CSV table of C-alpha atoms and ligand atoms in Angstrom, one decimal:
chain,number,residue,atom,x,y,z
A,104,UNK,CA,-30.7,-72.8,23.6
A,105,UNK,CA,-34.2,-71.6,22.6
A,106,UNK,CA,-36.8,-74.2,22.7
A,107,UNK,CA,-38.7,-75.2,19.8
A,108,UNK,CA,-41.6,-77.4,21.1
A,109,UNK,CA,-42.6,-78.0,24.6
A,110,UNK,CA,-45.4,-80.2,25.8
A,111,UNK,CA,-46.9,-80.0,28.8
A,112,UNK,CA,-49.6,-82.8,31.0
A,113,UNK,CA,-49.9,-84.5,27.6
A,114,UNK,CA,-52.8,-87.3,28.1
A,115,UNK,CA,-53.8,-89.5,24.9
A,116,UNK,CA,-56.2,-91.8,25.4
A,117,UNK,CA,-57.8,-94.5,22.7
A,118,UNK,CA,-61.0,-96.2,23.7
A,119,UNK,CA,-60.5,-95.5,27.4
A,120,UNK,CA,-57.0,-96.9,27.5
A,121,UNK,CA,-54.2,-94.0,27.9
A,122,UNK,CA,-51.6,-95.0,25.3
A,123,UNK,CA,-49.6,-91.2,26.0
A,124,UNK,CA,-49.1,-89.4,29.7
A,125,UNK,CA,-46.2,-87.1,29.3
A,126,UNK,CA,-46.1,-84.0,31.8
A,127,UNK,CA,-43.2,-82.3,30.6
A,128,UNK,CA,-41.1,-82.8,27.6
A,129,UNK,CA,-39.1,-80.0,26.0
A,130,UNK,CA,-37.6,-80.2,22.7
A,131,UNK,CA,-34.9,-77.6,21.5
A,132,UNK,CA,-33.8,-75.8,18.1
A,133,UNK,CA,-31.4,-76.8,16.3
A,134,UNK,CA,-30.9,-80.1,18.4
A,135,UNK,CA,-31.3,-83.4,17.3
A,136,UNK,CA,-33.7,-86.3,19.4
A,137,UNK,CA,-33.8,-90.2,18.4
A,138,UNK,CA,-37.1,-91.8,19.6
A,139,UNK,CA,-37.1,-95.4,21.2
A,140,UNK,CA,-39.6,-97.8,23.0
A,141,UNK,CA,-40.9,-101.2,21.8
A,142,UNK,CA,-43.8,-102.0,19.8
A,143,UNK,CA,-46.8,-99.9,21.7
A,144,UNK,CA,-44.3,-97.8,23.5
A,145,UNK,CA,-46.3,-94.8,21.7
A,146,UNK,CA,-43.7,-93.3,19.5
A,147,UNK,CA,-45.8,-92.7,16.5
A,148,UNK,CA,-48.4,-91.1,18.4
A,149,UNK,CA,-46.7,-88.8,19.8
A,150,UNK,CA,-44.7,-88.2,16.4
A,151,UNK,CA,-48.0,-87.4,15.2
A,152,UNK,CA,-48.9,-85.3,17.9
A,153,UNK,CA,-45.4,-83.4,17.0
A,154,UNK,CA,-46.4,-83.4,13.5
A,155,UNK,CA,-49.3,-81.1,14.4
A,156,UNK,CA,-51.6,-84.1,12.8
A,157,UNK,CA,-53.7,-85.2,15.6
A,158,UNK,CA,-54.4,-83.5,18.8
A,159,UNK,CA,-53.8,-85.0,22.5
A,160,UNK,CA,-56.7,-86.3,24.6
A,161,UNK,CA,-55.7,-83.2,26.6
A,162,UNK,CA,-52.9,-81.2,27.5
A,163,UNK,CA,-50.8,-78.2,26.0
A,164,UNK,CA,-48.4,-77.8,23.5
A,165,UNK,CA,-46.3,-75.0,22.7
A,166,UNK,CA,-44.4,-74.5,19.3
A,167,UNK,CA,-41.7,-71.8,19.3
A,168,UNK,CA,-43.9,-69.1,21.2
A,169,UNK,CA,-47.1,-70.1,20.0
A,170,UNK,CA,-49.4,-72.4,22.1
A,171,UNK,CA,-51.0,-74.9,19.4
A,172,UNK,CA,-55.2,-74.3,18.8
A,173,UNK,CA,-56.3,-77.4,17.1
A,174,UNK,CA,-59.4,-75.7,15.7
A,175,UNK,CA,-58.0,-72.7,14.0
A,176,UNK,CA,-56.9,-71.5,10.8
A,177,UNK,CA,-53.4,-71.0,12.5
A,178,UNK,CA,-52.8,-74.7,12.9
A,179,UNK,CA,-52.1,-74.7,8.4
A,180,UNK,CA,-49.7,-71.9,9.3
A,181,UNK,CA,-47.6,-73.7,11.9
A,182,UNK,CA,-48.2,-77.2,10.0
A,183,UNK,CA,-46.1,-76.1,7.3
A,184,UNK,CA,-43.4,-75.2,10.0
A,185,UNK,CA,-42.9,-79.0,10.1
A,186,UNK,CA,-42.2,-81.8,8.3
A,187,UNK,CA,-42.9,-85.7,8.4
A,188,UNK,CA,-41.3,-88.6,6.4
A,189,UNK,CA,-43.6,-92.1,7.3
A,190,UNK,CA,-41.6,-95.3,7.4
A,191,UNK,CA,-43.0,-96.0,3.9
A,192,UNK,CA,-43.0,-92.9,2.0
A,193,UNK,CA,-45.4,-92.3,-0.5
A,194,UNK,CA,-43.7,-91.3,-4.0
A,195,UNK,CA,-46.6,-90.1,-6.9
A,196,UNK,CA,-45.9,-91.2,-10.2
A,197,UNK,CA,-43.7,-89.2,-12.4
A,198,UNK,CA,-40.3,-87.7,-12.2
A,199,UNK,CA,-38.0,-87.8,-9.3
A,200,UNK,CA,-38.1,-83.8,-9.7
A,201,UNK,CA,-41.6,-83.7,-9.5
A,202,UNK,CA,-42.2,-85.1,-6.4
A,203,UNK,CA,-39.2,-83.6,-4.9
A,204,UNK,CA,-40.6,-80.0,-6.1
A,205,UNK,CA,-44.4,-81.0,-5.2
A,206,UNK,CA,-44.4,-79.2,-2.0
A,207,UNK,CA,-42.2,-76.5,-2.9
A,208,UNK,CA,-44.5,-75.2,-5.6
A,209,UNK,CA,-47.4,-75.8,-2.9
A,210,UNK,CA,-45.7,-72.7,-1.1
A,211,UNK,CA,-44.6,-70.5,-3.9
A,212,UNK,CA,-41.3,-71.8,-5.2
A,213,UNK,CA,-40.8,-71.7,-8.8
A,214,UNK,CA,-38.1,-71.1,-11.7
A,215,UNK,CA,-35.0,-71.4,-11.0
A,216,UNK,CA,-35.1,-71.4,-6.9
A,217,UNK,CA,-37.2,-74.4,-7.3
A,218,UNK,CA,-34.5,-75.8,-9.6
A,219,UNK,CA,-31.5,-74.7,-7.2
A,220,UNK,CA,-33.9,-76.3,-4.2
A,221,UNK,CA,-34.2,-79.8,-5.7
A,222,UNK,CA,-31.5,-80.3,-7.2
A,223,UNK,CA,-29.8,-79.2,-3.6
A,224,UNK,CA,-31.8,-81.6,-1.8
A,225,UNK,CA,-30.7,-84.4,-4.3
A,226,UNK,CA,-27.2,-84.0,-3.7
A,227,UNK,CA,-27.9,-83.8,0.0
A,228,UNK,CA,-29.0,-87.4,-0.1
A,229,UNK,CA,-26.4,-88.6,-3.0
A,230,UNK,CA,-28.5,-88.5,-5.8
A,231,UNK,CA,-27.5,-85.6,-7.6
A,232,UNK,CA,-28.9,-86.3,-11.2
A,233,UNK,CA,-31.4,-88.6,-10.3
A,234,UNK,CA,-34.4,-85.5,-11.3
A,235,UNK,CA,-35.6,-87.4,-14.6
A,236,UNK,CA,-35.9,-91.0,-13.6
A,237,UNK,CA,-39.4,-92.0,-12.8
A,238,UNK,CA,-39.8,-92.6,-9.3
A,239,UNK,CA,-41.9,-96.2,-9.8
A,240,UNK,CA,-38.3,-97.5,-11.3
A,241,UNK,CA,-36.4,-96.5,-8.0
A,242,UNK,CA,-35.3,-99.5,-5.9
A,243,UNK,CA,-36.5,-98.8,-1.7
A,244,UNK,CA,-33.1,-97.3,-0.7
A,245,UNK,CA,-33.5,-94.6,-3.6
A,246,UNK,CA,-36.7,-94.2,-2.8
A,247,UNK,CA,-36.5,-94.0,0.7
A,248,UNK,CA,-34.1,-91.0,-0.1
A,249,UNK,CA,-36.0,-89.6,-2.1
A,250,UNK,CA,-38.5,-88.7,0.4
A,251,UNK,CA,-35.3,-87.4,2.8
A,252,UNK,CA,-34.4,-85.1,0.0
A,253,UNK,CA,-38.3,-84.1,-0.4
A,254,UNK,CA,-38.2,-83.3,2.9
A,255,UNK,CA,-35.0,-81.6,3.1
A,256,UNK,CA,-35.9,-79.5,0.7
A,257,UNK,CA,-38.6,-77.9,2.5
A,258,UNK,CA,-36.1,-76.7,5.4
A,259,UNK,CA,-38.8,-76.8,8.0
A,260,UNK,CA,-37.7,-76.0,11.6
A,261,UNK,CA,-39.1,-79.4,12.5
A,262,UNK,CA,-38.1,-82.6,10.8
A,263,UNK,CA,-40.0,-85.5,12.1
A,264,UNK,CA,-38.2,-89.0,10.6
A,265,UNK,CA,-39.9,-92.0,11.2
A,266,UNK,CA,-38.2,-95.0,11.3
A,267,UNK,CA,-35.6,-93.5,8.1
A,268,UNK,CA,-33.4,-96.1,8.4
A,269,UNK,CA,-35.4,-99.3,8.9
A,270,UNK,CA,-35.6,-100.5,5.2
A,271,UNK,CA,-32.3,-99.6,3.9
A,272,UNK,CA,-28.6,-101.6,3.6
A,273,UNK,CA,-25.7,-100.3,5.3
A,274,UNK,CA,-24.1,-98.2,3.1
A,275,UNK,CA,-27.3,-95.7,2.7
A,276,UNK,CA,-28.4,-95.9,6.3
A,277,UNK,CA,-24.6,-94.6,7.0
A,278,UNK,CA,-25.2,-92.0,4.0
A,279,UNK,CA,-29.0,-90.6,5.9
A,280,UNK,CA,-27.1,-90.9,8.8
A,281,UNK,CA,-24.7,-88.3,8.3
A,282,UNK,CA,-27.1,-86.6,6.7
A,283,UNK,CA,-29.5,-86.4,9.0
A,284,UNK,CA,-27.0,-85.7,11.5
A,285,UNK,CA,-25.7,-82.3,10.2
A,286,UNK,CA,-29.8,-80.9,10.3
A,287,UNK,CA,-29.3,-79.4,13.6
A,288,UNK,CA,-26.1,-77.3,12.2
A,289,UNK,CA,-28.9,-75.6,10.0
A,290,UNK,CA,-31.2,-74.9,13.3
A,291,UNK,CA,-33.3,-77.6,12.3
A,292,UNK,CA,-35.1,-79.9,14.8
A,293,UNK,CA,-35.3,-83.1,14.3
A,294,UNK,CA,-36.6,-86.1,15.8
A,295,UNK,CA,-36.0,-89.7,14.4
A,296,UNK,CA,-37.9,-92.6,15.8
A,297,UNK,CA,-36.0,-96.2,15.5
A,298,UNK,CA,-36.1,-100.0,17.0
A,299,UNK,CA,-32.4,-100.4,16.6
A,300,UNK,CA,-30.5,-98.9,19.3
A,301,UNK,CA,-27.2,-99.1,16.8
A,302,UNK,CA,-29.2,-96.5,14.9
A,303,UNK,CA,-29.8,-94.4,18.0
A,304,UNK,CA,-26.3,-94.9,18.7
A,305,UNK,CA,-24.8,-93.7,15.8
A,306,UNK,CA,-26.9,-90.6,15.2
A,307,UNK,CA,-26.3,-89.1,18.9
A,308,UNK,CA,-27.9,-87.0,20.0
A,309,UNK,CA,-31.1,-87.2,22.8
A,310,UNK,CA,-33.0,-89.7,23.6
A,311,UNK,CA,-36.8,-89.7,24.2
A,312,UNK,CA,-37.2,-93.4,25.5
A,313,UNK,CA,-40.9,-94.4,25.9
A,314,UNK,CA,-41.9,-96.8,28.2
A,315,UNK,CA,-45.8,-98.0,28.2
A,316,UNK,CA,-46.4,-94.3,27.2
A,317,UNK,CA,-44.4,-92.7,29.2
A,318,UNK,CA,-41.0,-91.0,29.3
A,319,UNK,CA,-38.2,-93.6,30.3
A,320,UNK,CA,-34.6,-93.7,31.2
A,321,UNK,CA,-33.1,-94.8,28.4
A,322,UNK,CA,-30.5,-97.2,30.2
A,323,UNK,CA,-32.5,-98.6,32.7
A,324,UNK,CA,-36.0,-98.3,31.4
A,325,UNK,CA,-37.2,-96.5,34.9
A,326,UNK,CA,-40.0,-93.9,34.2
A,327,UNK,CA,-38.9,-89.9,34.7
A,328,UNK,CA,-39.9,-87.8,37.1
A,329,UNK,CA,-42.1,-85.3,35.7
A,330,UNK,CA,-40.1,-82.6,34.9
A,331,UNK,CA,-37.1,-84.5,33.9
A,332,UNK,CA,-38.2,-84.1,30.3
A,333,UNK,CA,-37.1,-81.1,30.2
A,334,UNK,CA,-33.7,-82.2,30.7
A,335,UNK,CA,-33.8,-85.3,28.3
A,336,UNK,CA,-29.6,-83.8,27.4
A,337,UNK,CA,-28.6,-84.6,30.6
A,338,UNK,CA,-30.0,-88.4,30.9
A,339,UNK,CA,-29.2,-89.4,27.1
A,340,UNK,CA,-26.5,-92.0,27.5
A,341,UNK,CA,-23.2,-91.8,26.3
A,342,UNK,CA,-23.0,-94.4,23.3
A,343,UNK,CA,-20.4,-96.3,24.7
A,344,UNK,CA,-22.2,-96.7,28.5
A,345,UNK,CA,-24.9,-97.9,26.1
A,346,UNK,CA,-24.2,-100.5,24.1
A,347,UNK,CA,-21.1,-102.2,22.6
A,348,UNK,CA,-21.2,-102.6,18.7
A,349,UNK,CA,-19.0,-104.8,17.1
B,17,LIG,N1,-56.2,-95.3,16.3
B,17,LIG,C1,-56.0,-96.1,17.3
B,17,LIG,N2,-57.0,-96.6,18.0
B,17,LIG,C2,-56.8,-97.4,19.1
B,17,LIG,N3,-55.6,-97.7,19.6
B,17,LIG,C3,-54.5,-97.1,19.0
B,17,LIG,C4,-54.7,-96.3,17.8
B,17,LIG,N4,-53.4,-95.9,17.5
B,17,LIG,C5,-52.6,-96.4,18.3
B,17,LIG,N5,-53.2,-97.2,19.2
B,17,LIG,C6,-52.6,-97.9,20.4
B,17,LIG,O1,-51.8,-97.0,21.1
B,17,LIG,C7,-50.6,-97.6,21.5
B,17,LIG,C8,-49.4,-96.9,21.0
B,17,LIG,O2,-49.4,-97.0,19.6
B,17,LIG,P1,-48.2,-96.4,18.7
B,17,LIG,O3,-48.5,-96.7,17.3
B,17,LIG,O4,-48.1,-95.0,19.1
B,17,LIG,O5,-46.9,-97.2,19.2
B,17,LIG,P2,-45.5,-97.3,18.5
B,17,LIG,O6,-44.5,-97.1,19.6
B,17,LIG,O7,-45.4,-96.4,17.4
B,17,LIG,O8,-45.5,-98.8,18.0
B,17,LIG,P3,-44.7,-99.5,16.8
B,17,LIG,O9,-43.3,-99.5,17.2
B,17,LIG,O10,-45.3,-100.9,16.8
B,17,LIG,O11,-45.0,-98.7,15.5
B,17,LIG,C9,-50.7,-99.1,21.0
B,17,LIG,O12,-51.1,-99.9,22.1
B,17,LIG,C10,-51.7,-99.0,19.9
B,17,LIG,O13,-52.4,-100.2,19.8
């Protein structure tokens, strides 16, 4: 299993407080990571840190074989290797085709790929002819999949999903569920942070539980030794040792 990401003595620190203090965390291709911890835990900073968006107070971090200089012009090249969707997706005025093609003609796709690509990603998430309605007429759960399949489209090696499935009834958080959950089969990477342990649940996958900060046994909430991080497959709970759904 080759690794995609690795940090390593990761330290972020706002207004003298550290918020962040990871030593070893290592996240694989084609594998897929939910993203827990309470309000403050620091989940969306260290999403953002994954995201390539803002840099660590100090440590290292490695993406594919490529150790991450924030003040280069290699930082736009590995930027594009990866992808965010915020909680509350941001959808320009205009066509749902339009904003689903917006970053695919930002790297080159046009004619008919760009067609074939959007209209791919559309069915992906279900809505397969939904390119010509205007994206201020789309109710949340449309919209909210609308950003999926912008995302999607993109087939970055890292798909960073923030909170996807907060906003949305049953039926489409089941539909980005499954979704979301055949990436890795592509050799994409993704990481989906949520509240709802049902969520974590269903996905699978591995858990990177934060605690005050820092990584966290998922079950019992008791900090990791440094370089279990590495080794997050082998602590992620079984969903039935976790929690009982009804
Ligand atoms: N720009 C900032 N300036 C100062 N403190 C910040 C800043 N951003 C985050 N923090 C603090 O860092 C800590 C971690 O915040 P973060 O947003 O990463 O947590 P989170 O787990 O995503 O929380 P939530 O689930 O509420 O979104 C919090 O205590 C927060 O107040």
């Amino acid at each position: 299993m080759s690794e995609c990401i690795r940090l390593t003595n990761i330290r972020t620190t706002y207004t003298g407080r550290t918020v962040l203090a990871i030593d070893r965390l290592t996240l694989h291709s084609g594998r897929i990571y939910t993203l827990t911890g309470a309000n403050g835990a620091g989940k969306s900073t260290l999403l953002s840190h994954l995201a390539l968006l803002t840099p660590p107070t100090s440590g290292e971090i490695i993406f594919g074989d490529r150790t991450v200089s924030w003040n280069n012009g290699s930082l736009r090249h590995l930027r594009r290797q990866v992808t965010l969707v915020h909680q509350s997706p941001y959808l320009f005025t205009g066509s749902v085709f339009a904003n689903v093609a917006y970053g695919l003609k930002l790297r080159g796709v046009h004619g008919d790929e760009l067609k074939r690509r959007v209209e791919s990603a559309l069915n992906l998430v279900g809505l397969g002819g939904f390119g010509h309605r205007r994206s201020r007429e789309l109710s949340g759960g449309e919209a909210q999949r609308i950003a999926l399949a912008r995302a999607l489209a993109l087939n970055t090696r890292v798909l960073l999903l923030d909170e996807p499935l907060a906003n949305v009834d049953r039926t489409t958080s089941d539909l980005l569920t499954a979704v979301i959950a055949g990436l890795p089969g592509a050799g994409t990477t993704v990481v989906m942070t949520t509240h709802d342990p049902e969520h974590a649940e269903r996905l699978g996958g591995d858990r990177i539980h934060l605690v005050a900060g820092e990584l966290a046994n998922p079950l019992t909430g008791v900090k990791l030794s440094s370089n279990e991080g590495d080794e997050l497959c082998r602590l992620s709970p079984k969903p039935a040792a976790l929690f009982s759904i009804a």
